[in-house]
Coordinates of C-alpha atoms in Angstrom, one line a residue:
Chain F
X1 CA -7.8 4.8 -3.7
X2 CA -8.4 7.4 -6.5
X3 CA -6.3 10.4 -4.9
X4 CA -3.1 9.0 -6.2
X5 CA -4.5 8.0 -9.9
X6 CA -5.9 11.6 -9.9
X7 CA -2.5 13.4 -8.8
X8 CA -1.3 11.1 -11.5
X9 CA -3.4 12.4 -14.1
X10 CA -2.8 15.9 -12.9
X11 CA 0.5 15.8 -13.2
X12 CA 0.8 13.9 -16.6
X13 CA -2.1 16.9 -18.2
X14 CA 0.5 19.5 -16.8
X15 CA 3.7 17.8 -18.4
X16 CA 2.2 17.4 -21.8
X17 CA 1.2 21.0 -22.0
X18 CA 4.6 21.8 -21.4
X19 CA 5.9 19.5 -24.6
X20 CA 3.0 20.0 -26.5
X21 CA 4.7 19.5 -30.3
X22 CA 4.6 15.8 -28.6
X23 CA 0.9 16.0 -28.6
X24 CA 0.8 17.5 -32.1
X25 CA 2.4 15.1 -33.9
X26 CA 0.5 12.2 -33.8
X27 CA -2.2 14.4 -34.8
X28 CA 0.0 15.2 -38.0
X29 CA 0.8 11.6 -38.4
X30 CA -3.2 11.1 -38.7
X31 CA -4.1 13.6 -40.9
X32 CA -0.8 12.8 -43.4
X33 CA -1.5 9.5 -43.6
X34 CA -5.4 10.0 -44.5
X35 CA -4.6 12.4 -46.8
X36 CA -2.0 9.8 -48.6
X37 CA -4.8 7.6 -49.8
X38 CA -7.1 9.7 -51.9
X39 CA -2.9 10.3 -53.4
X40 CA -2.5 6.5 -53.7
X41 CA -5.8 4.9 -54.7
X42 CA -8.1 7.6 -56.4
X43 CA -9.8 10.9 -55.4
X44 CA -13.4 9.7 -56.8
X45 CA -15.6 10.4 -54.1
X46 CA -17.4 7.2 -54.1
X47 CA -14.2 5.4 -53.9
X48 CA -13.4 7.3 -51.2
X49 CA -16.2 6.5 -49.2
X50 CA -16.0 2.9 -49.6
X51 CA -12.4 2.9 -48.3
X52 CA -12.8 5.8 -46.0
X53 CA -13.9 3.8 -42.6
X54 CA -11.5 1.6 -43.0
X55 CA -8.6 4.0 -43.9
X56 CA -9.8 5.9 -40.6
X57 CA -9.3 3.6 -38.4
X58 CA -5.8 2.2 -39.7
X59 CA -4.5 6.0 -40.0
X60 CA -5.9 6.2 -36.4
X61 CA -4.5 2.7 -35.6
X62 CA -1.1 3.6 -36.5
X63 CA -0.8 7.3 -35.2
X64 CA -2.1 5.1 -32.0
X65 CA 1.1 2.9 -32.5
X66 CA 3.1 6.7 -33.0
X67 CA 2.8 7.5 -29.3
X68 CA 2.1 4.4 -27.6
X69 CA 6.3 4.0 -27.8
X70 CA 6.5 7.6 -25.5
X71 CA 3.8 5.5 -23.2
X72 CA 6.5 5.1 -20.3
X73 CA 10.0 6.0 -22.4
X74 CA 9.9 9.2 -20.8
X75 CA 9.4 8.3 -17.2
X76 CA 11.5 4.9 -18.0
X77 CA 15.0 7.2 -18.5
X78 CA 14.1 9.8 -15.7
X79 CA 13.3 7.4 -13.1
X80 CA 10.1 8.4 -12.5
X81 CA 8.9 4.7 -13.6
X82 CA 10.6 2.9 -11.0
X83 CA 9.1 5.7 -8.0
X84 CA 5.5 4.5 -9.7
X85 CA 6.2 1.1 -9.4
X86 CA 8.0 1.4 -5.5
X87 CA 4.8 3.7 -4.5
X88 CA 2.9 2.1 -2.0
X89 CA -0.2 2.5 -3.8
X90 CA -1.5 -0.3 -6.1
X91 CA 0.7 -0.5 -9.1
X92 CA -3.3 -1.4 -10.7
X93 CA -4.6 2.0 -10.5
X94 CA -1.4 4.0 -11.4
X95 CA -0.9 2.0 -15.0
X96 CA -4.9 2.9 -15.6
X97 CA -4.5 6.2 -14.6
X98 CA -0.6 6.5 -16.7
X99 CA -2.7 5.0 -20.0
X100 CA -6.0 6.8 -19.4
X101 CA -3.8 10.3 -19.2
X102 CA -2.3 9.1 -22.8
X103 CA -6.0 8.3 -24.0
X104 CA -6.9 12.1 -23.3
X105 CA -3.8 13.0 -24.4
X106 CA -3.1 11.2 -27.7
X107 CA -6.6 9.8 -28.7
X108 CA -9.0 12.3 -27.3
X109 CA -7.8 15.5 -30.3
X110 CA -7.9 12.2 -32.8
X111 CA -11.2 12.0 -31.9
X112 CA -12.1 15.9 -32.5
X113 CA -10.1 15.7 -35.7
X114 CA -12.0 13.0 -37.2
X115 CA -15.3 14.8 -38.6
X116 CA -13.3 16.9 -40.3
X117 CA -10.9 13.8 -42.2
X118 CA -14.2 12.2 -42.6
X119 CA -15.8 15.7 -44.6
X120 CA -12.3 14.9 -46.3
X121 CA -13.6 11.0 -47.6
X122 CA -17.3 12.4 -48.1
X123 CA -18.6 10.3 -45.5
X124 CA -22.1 11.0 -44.5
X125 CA -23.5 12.0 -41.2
X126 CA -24.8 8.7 -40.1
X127 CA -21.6 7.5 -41.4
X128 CA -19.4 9.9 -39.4
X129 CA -21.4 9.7 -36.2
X130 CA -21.0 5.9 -36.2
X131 CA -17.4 6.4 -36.9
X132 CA -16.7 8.4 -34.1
X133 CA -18.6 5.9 -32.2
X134 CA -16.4 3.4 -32.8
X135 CA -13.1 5.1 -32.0
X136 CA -14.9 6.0 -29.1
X137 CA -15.6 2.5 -27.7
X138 CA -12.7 1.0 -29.3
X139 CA -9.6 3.2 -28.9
X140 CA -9.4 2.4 -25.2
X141 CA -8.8 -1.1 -25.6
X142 CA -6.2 -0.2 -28.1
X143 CA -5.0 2.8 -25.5
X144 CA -4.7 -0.7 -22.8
X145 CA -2.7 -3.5 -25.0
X146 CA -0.7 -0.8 -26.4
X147 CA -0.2 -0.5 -22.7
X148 CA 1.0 -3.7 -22.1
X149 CA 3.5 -4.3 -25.1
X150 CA 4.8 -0.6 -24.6
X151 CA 5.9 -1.4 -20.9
X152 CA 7.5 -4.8 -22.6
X153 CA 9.3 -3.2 -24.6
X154 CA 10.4 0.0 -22.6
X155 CA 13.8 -1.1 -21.5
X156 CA 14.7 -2.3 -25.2
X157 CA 16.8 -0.4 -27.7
X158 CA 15.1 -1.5 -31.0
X159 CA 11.7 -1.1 -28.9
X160 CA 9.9 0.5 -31.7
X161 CA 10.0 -2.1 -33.8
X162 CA 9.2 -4.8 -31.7
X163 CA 6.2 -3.0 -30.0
X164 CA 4.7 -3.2 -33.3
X165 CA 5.0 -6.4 -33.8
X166 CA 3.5 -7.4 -31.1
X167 CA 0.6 -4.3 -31.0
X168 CA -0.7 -4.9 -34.4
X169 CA -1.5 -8.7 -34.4
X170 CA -3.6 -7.9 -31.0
X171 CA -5.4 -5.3 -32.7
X172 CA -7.0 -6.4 -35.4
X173 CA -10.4 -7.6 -34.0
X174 CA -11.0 -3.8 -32.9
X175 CA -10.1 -2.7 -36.2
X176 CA -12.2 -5.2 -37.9
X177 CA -15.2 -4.4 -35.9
X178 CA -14.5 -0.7 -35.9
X179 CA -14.2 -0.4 -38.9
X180 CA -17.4 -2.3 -39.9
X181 CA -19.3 -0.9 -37.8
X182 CA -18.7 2.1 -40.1
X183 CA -19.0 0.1 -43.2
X184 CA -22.5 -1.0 -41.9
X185 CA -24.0 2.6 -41.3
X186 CA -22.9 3.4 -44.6
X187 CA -25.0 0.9 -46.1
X188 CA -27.9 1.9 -43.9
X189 CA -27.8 -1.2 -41.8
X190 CA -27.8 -1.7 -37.8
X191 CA -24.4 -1.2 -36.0
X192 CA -25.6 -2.0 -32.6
X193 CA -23.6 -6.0 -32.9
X194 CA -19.9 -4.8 -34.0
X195 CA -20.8 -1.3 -31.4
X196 CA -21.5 -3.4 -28.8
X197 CA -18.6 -6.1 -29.7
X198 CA -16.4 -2.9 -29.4
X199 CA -17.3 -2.0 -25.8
X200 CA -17.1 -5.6 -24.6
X201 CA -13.7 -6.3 -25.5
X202 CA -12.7 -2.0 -24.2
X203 CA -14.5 -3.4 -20.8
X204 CA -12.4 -7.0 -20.8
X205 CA -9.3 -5.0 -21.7
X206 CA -10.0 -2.3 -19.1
X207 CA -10.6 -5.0 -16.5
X208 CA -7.7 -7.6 -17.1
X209 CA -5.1 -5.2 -18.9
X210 CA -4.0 -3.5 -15.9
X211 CA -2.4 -6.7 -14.4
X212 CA -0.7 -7.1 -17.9
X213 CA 1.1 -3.4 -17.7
X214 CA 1.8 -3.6 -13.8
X215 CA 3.5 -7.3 -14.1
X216 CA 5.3 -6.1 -17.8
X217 CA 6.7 -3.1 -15.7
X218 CA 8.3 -5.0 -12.9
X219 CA 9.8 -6.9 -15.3
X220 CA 11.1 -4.1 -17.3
X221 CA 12.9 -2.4 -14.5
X222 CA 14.2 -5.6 -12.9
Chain U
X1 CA 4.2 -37.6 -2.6
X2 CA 1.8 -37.3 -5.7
X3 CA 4.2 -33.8 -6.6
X4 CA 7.5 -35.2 -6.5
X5 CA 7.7 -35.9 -10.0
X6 CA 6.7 -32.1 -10.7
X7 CA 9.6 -30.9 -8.4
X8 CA 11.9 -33.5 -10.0
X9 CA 10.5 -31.8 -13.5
X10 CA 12.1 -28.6 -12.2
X11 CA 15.5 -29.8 -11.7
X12 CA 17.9 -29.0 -14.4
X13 CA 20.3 -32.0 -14.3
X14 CA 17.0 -34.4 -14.3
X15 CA 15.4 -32.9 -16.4
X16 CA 18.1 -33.0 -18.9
X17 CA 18.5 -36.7 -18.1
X18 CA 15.0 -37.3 -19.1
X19 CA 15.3 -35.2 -22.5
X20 CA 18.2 -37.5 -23.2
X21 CA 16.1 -40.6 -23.2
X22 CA 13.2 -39.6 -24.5
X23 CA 14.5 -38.3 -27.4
X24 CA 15.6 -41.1 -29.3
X25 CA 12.0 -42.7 -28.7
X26 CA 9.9 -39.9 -29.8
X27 CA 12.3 -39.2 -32.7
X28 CA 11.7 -42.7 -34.6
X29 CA 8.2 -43.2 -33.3
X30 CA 7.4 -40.2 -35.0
X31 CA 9.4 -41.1 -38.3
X32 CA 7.5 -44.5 -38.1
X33 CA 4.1 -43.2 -37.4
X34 CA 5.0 -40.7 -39.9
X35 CA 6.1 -42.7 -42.2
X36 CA 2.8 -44.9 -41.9
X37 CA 0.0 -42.3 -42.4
X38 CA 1.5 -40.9 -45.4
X39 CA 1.6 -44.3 -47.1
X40 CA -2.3 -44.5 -45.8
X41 CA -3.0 -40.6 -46.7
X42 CA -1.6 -41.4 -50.0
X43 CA -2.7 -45.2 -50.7
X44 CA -5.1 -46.3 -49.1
X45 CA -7.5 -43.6 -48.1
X46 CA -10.6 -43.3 -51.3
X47 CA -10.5 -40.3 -53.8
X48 CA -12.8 -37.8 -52.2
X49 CA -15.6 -37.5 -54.9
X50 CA -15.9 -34.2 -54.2
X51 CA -12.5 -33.1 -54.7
X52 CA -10.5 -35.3 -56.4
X53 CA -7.4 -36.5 -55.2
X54 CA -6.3 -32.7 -53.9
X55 CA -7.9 -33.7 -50.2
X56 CA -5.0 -35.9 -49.8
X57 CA -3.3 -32.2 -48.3
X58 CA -5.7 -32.8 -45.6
X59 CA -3.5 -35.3 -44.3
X60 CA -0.1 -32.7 -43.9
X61 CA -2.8 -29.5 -43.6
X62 CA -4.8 -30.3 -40.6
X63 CA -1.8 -31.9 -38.3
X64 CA -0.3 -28.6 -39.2
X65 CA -2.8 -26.4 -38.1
X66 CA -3.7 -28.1 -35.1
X67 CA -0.2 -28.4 -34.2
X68 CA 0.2 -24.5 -34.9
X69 CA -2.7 -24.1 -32.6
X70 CA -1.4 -26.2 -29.8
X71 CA 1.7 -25.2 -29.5
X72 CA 0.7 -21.8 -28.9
X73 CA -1.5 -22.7 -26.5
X74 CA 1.4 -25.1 -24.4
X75 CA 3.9 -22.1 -24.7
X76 CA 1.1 -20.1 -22.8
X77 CA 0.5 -22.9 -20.6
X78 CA 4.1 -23.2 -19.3
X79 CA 4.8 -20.1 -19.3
X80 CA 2.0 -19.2 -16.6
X81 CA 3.7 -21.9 -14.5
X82 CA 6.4 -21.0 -14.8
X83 CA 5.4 -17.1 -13.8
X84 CA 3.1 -19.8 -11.0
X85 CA 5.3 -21.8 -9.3
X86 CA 8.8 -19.8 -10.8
X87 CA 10.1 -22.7 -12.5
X88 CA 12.2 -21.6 -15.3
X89 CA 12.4 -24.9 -16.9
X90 CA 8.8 -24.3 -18.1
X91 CA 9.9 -21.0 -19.4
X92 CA 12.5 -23.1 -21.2
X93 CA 9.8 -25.5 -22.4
X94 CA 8.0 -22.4 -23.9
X95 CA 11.0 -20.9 -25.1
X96 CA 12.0 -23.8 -26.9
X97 CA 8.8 -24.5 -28.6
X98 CA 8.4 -21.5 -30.2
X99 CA 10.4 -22.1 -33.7
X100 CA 9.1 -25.3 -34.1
X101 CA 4.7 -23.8 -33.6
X102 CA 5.7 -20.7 -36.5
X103 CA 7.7 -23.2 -38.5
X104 CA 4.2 -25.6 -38.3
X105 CA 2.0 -22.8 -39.0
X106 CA 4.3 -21.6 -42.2
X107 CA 3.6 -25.6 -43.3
X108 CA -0.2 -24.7 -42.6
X109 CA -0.6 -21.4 -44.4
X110 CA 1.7 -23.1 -48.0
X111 CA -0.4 -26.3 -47.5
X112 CA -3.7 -24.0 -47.3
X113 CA -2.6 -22.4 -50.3
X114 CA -1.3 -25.1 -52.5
X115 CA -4.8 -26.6 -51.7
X116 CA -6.5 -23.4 -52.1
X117 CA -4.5 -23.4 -55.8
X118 CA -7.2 -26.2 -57.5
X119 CA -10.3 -26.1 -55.0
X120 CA -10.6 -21.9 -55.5
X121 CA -8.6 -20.7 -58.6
X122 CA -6.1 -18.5 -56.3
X123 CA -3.2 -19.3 -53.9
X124 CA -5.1 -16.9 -51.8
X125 CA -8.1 -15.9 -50.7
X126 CA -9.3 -14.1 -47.0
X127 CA -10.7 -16.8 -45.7
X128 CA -11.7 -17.1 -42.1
X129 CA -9.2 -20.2 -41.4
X130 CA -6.3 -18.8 -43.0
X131 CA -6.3 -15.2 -41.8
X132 CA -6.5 -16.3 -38.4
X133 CA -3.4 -18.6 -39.2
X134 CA -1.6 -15.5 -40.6
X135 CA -2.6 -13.9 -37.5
X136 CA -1.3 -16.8 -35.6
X137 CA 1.8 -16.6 -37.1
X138 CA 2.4 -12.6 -36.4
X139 CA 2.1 -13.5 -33.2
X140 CA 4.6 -16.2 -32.8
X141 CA 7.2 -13.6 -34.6
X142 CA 6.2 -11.1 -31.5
X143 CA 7.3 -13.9 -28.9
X144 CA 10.1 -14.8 -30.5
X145 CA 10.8 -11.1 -31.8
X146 CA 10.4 -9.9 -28.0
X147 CA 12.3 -12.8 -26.6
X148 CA 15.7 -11.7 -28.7
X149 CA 15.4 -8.3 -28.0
X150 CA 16.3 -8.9 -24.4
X151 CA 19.9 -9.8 -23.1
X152 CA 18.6 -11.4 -19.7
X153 CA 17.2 -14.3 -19.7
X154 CA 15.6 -14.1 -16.8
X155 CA 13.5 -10.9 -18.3
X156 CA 13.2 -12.5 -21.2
X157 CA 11.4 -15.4 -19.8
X158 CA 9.2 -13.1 -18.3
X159 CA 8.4 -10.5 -20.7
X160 CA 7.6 -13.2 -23.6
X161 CA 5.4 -15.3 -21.2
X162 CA 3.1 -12.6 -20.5
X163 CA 2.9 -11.9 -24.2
X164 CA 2.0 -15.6 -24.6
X165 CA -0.7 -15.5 -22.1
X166 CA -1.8 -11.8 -23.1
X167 CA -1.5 -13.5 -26.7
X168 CA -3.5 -17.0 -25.7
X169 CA -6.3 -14.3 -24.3
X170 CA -6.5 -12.8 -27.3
X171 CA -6.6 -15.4 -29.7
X172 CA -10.3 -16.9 -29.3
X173 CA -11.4 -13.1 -29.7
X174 CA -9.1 -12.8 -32.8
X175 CA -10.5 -15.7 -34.2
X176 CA -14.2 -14.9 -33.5
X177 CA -13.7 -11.1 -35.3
X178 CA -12.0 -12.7 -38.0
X179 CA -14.8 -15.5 -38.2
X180 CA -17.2 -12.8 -38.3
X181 CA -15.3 -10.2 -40.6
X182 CA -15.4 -13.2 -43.3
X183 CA -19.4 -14.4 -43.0
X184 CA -20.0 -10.6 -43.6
X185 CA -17.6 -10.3 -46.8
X186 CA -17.9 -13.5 -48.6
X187 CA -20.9 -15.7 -47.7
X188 CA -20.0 -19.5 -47.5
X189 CA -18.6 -19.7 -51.0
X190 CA -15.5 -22.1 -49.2
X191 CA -17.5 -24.5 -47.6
X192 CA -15.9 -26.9 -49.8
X193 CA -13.2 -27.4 -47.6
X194 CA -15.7 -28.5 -44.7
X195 CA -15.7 -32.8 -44.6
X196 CA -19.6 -33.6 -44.5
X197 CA -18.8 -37.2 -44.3
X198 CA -15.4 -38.7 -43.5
X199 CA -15.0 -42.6 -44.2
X200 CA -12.8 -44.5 -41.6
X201 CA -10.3 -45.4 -44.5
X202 CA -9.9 -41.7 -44.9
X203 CA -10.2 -41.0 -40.7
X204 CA -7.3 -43.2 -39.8
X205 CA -4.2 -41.8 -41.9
X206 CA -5.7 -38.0 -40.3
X207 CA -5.3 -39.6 -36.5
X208 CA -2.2 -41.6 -36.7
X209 CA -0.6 -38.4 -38.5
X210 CA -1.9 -36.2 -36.2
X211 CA 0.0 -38.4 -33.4
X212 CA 2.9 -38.2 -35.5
X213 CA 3.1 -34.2 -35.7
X214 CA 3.2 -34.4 -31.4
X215 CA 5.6 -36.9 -31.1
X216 CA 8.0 -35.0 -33.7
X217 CA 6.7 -32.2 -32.0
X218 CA 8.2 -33.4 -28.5
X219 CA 11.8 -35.0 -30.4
X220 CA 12.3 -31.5 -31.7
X221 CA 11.2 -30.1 -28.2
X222 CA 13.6 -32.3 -26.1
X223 CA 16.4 -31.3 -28.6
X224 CA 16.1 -27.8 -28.0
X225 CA 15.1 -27.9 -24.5
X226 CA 18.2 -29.5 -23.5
X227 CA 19.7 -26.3 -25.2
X228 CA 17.9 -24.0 -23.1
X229 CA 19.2 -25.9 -20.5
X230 CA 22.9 -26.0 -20.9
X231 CA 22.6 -22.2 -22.2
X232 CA 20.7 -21.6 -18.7
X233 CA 22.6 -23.8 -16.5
X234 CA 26.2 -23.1 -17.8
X235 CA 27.6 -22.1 -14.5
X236 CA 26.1 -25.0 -13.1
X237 CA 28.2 -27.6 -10.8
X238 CA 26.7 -30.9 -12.2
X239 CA 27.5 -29.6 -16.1
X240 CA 30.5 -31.3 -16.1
X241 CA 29.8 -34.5 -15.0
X242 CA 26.8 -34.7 -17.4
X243 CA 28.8 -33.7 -20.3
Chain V
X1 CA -4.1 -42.9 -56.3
X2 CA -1.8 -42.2 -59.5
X3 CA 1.1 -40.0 -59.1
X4 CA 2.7 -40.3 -61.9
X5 CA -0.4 -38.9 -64.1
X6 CA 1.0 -35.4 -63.8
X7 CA -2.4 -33.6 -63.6
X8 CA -2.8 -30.4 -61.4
X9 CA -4.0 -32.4 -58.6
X10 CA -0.9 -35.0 -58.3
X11 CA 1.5 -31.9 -58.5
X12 CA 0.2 -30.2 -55.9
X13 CA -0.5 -33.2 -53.6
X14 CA 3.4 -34.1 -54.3
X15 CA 4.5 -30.3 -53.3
X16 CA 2.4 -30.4 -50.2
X17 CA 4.0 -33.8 -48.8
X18 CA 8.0 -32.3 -50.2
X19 CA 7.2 -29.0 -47.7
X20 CA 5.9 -31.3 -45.3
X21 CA 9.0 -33.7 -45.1
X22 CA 11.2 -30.8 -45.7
X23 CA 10.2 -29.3 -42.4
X24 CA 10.9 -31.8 -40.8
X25 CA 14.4 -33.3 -42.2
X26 CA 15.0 -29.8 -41.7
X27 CA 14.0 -29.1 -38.1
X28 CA 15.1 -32.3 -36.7
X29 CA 18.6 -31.7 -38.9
X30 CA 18.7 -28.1 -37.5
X31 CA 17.7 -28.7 -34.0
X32 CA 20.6 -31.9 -34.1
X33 CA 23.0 -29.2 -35.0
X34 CA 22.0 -26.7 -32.8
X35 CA 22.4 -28.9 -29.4
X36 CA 25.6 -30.4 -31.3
X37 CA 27.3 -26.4 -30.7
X38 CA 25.6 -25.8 -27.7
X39 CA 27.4 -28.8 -26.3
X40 CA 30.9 -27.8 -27.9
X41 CA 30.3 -23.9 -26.9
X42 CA 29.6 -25.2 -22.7
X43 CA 32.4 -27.6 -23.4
X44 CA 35.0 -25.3 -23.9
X45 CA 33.6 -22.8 -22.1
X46 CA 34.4 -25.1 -19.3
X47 CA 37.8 -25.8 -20.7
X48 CA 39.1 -22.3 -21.0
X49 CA 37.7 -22.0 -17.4
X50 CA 39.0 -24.8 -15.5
X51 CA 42.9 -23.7 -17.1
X52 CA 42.6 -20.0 -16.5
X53 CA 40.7 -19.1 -13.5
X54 CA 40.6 -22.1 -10.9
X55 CA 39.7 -20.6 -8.2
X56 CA 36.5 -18.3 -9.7
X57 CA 33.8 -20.5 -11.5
X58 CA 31.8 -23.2 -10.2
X59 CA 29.4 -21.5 -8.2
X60 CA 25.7 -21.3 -9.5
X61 CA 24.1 -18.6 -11.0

């Protein structure tokens, strides 16, 4: 059951070394778009750190959003996509494994780059730690709806646009609670709730998602 | 057989028929019932002492929300069957409810706001009820956004009816965040809006309106169902005799 | 209650029902006109059909 998933990942890790200035960018995206906001609102470092969590995790949200169009494009015009979905392994596992090789891909150096953007907004340690937290438990259920609309929207020609239309709306209650989560540990208060919140929803995404992507796909490539 | 009717459901041509005929009698019971709970939203139900004659929105505000809602949630509903039992005439259903739920929750967001205008000072605040209708209505622009982009039909049915349901999953857990996000920001300074006591002179107008809103509702629904259908069905051999 | 005291409340009572009944002149008008050109757009697609290609045509989709 987990050979194929594994070859899967395997081969995915080996294909994005080889176009690695697609890994970089949303990296570039993050960072540019974090650093617009001390341009736009005000480089006062308390006003910075009240805006900061929240600013994270749209930035993040949004570089998210970059690469979750490249989710299947690539495979989609190849023809790769349509061997994945004719393997005679369960359609399930491949989708988990095709969106957990874009969460290490995509989310997984967003993560590492964080403490540093968050130096950036003068966030404290607590702050930051709870931050990264947040992405941690929370990016994966972004990783598996952007999974779903981006294999909805695969076969379309104005995909882009559409895929974040119908991303965004489904992500705001793991930004809200992400992004509190932070707000709350900067205030000194106890982040366990939204933390916890954060995981649930990852853990109902991770367990119903997969049906979404597999039955999106088939009918993408009808 | 206690299914025939629900095969009967799924046949164009019948289906069709049915639309036809119900139309006329939803349209004008809706107009009448309509027509009726304004007169008792506006005449007969008290002043609220509380706030004045402004509650008197209520009676176009709440129908339009709870329609908003419901809709959503019957798109979702029909679309499952129809992924269920492959009956594209519930896709159709779905498909042709869709302007009608965003047009109701554009009433419910300018009648929140107009209200909002006198009871809070601002056309706007974040409140719980209206974010998630903003939300709400995000979402119906993703159906109905998704549903043009494709050419097929057939995909198109598809592809937006597992956005409803993925949508209809998503919506308690929406509303709970939101419901939480707005406790934490601003604690109960709208609870204004909440009816401790409702008198049955002001209960009545609310129900017969809200009866109203589903029988217009189902007159716009057959209208544009029997759309779907002669878009869907325009190779069809019993088109011409119909027509 | 008294409409024609123009007072905030009255206006904004009055501009709540006009959206309300404008949605809905407006959605029963526009649904009308919408089946009205479906209905004309089958019509002659059947039209143009049955002159040019008789033999093609009338099977199901």
């Amino acid at each position: 059951m987990i050979t194929p998933v594994w070859l899967l990942l395997k081969r995915e890790m080996r294909q994005s070394v080889r176009r690695w200035s697609d890994l970089i960018s949303p990296l570039v995206f993050f960072v540019l778009v974090s650093s617009l906001f001390p341009l736009a609102i005000s480089p006062a470092a308390d006003v910075l750190r009240q805006v900061g969590p929240g600013v994270l995790w749209v930035a993040a949200l949004l570089s998210m959003l970059l690469s979750m169009n490249r989710l299947f494009r690539d495979d989609f015009e190849d023809g790769s996509l349509e061997q994945l979905v004719l393997a005679p392994q369960p359609l399930v596992l491949l989708v988990l494994g095709k969106v957990l090789a874009h969460w290490l891909q995509m989310v997984l150096p967003l993560l590492l780059l964080t403490p540093a953007v968050a130096i950036a907004y003068d966030l404290p340690g607590e702050a930051t730690r709870v931050l990264l937290l947040s992405l941690l438990l929370g990016t994966p259920a972004l990783s598996l709806l952007g999974g779903i609309t981006a294999a909805l929207t695969v076969g379309l020609r104005q995909g882009a646009g559409v895929l974040a239309i119908l991303l965004l709306p489904l992500s705001i209650p793991v930004l809200i609670f992400g992004s509190r989560a932070t707000d709350l540990a900067l205030e000194g208060m106890d982040t366990t709730g939204p933390l916890m919140l954060l995981g649930a929803i990852s853990l109902l995404s991770a367990s119903l998602a997969p049906f979404g992507i597999a039955a999106a796909l088939r009918v993408s490539l009808d | 057989m206690m299914w025939t009717w629900f095969h009967k459901l799924g046949s164009p041509p019948y289906a069709y028929r049915l639309a036809c005929l119900l139309q006329p009698w939803l349209f004008w019971l809706a107009t009448a019932l309509m027509a009726i709970g304004a007169y008792g939203g506006l005449f007969v139900a008290p002043t609220d002492y509380q706030m004045g004659d402004a509650f008197r929105i209520l009676y176009i505000h709440a129908p339009a929300a709870y329609m908003s809602m419901a809709i959503y949630v019957i798109m979702a509903i029909t679309s499952a069957i129809g992924m269920i039992w492959r009956i594209k005439l519930a896709f159709a259903i779905a498909a042709a409810s869709a302007p009608l739920g965003a047009w109701f929750t554009a009433l419910a967001l300018a009648s929140g706001a107009i209200w909002g205008q006198p009871m809070w000072g601002t056309w706007w605040v974040w409140d719980a009820r209206l974010t998630s209708e903003l939300i709400l209505l995000f979402l119906y622009f993703g159906y109905m956004g998704l549903r043009s982009a494709y050419d097929d039909p057939n995909q198109a049915d598809r592809a937006s009816g597992i956005i409803a349901i993925v949508g209809v999953v998503n919506v308690p857990i929406i509303k709970f965040s939101v419901d939480w996000w707005n406790t934490l920001h601003q604690p109960a300074t709208i609870s204004k809006l909440d009816n401790p006591s409702i008198t049955a002179d002001m209960l009545w107008p609310l129900l017969v309106m809200i009866v109203a809103f589903n029988l217009f509702y189902g007159a716009v629904l057959m209208n544009r169902f029997r759309c779907e259908i002669l878009n869907r069905e325009r190779n069809a051999r019993w088109l011409p005799e119909l027509l | 209650m008294d409409f024609f005291v123009f007072d905030k409340y009255a206006m904004h009572v009055w501009a709540v029902y006009g959206l309300g009944l404008l949605l809905i002149v407006a959605n029963g008008w526009l649904s009308r006109q919408k089946l009205k050109k479906t209905k004309q757009r089958v019509m002659r697609r059947l039209a143009s059909r049955q002159t040019s290609q008789p033999s093609k045509g009338v099977t199901a989709e």
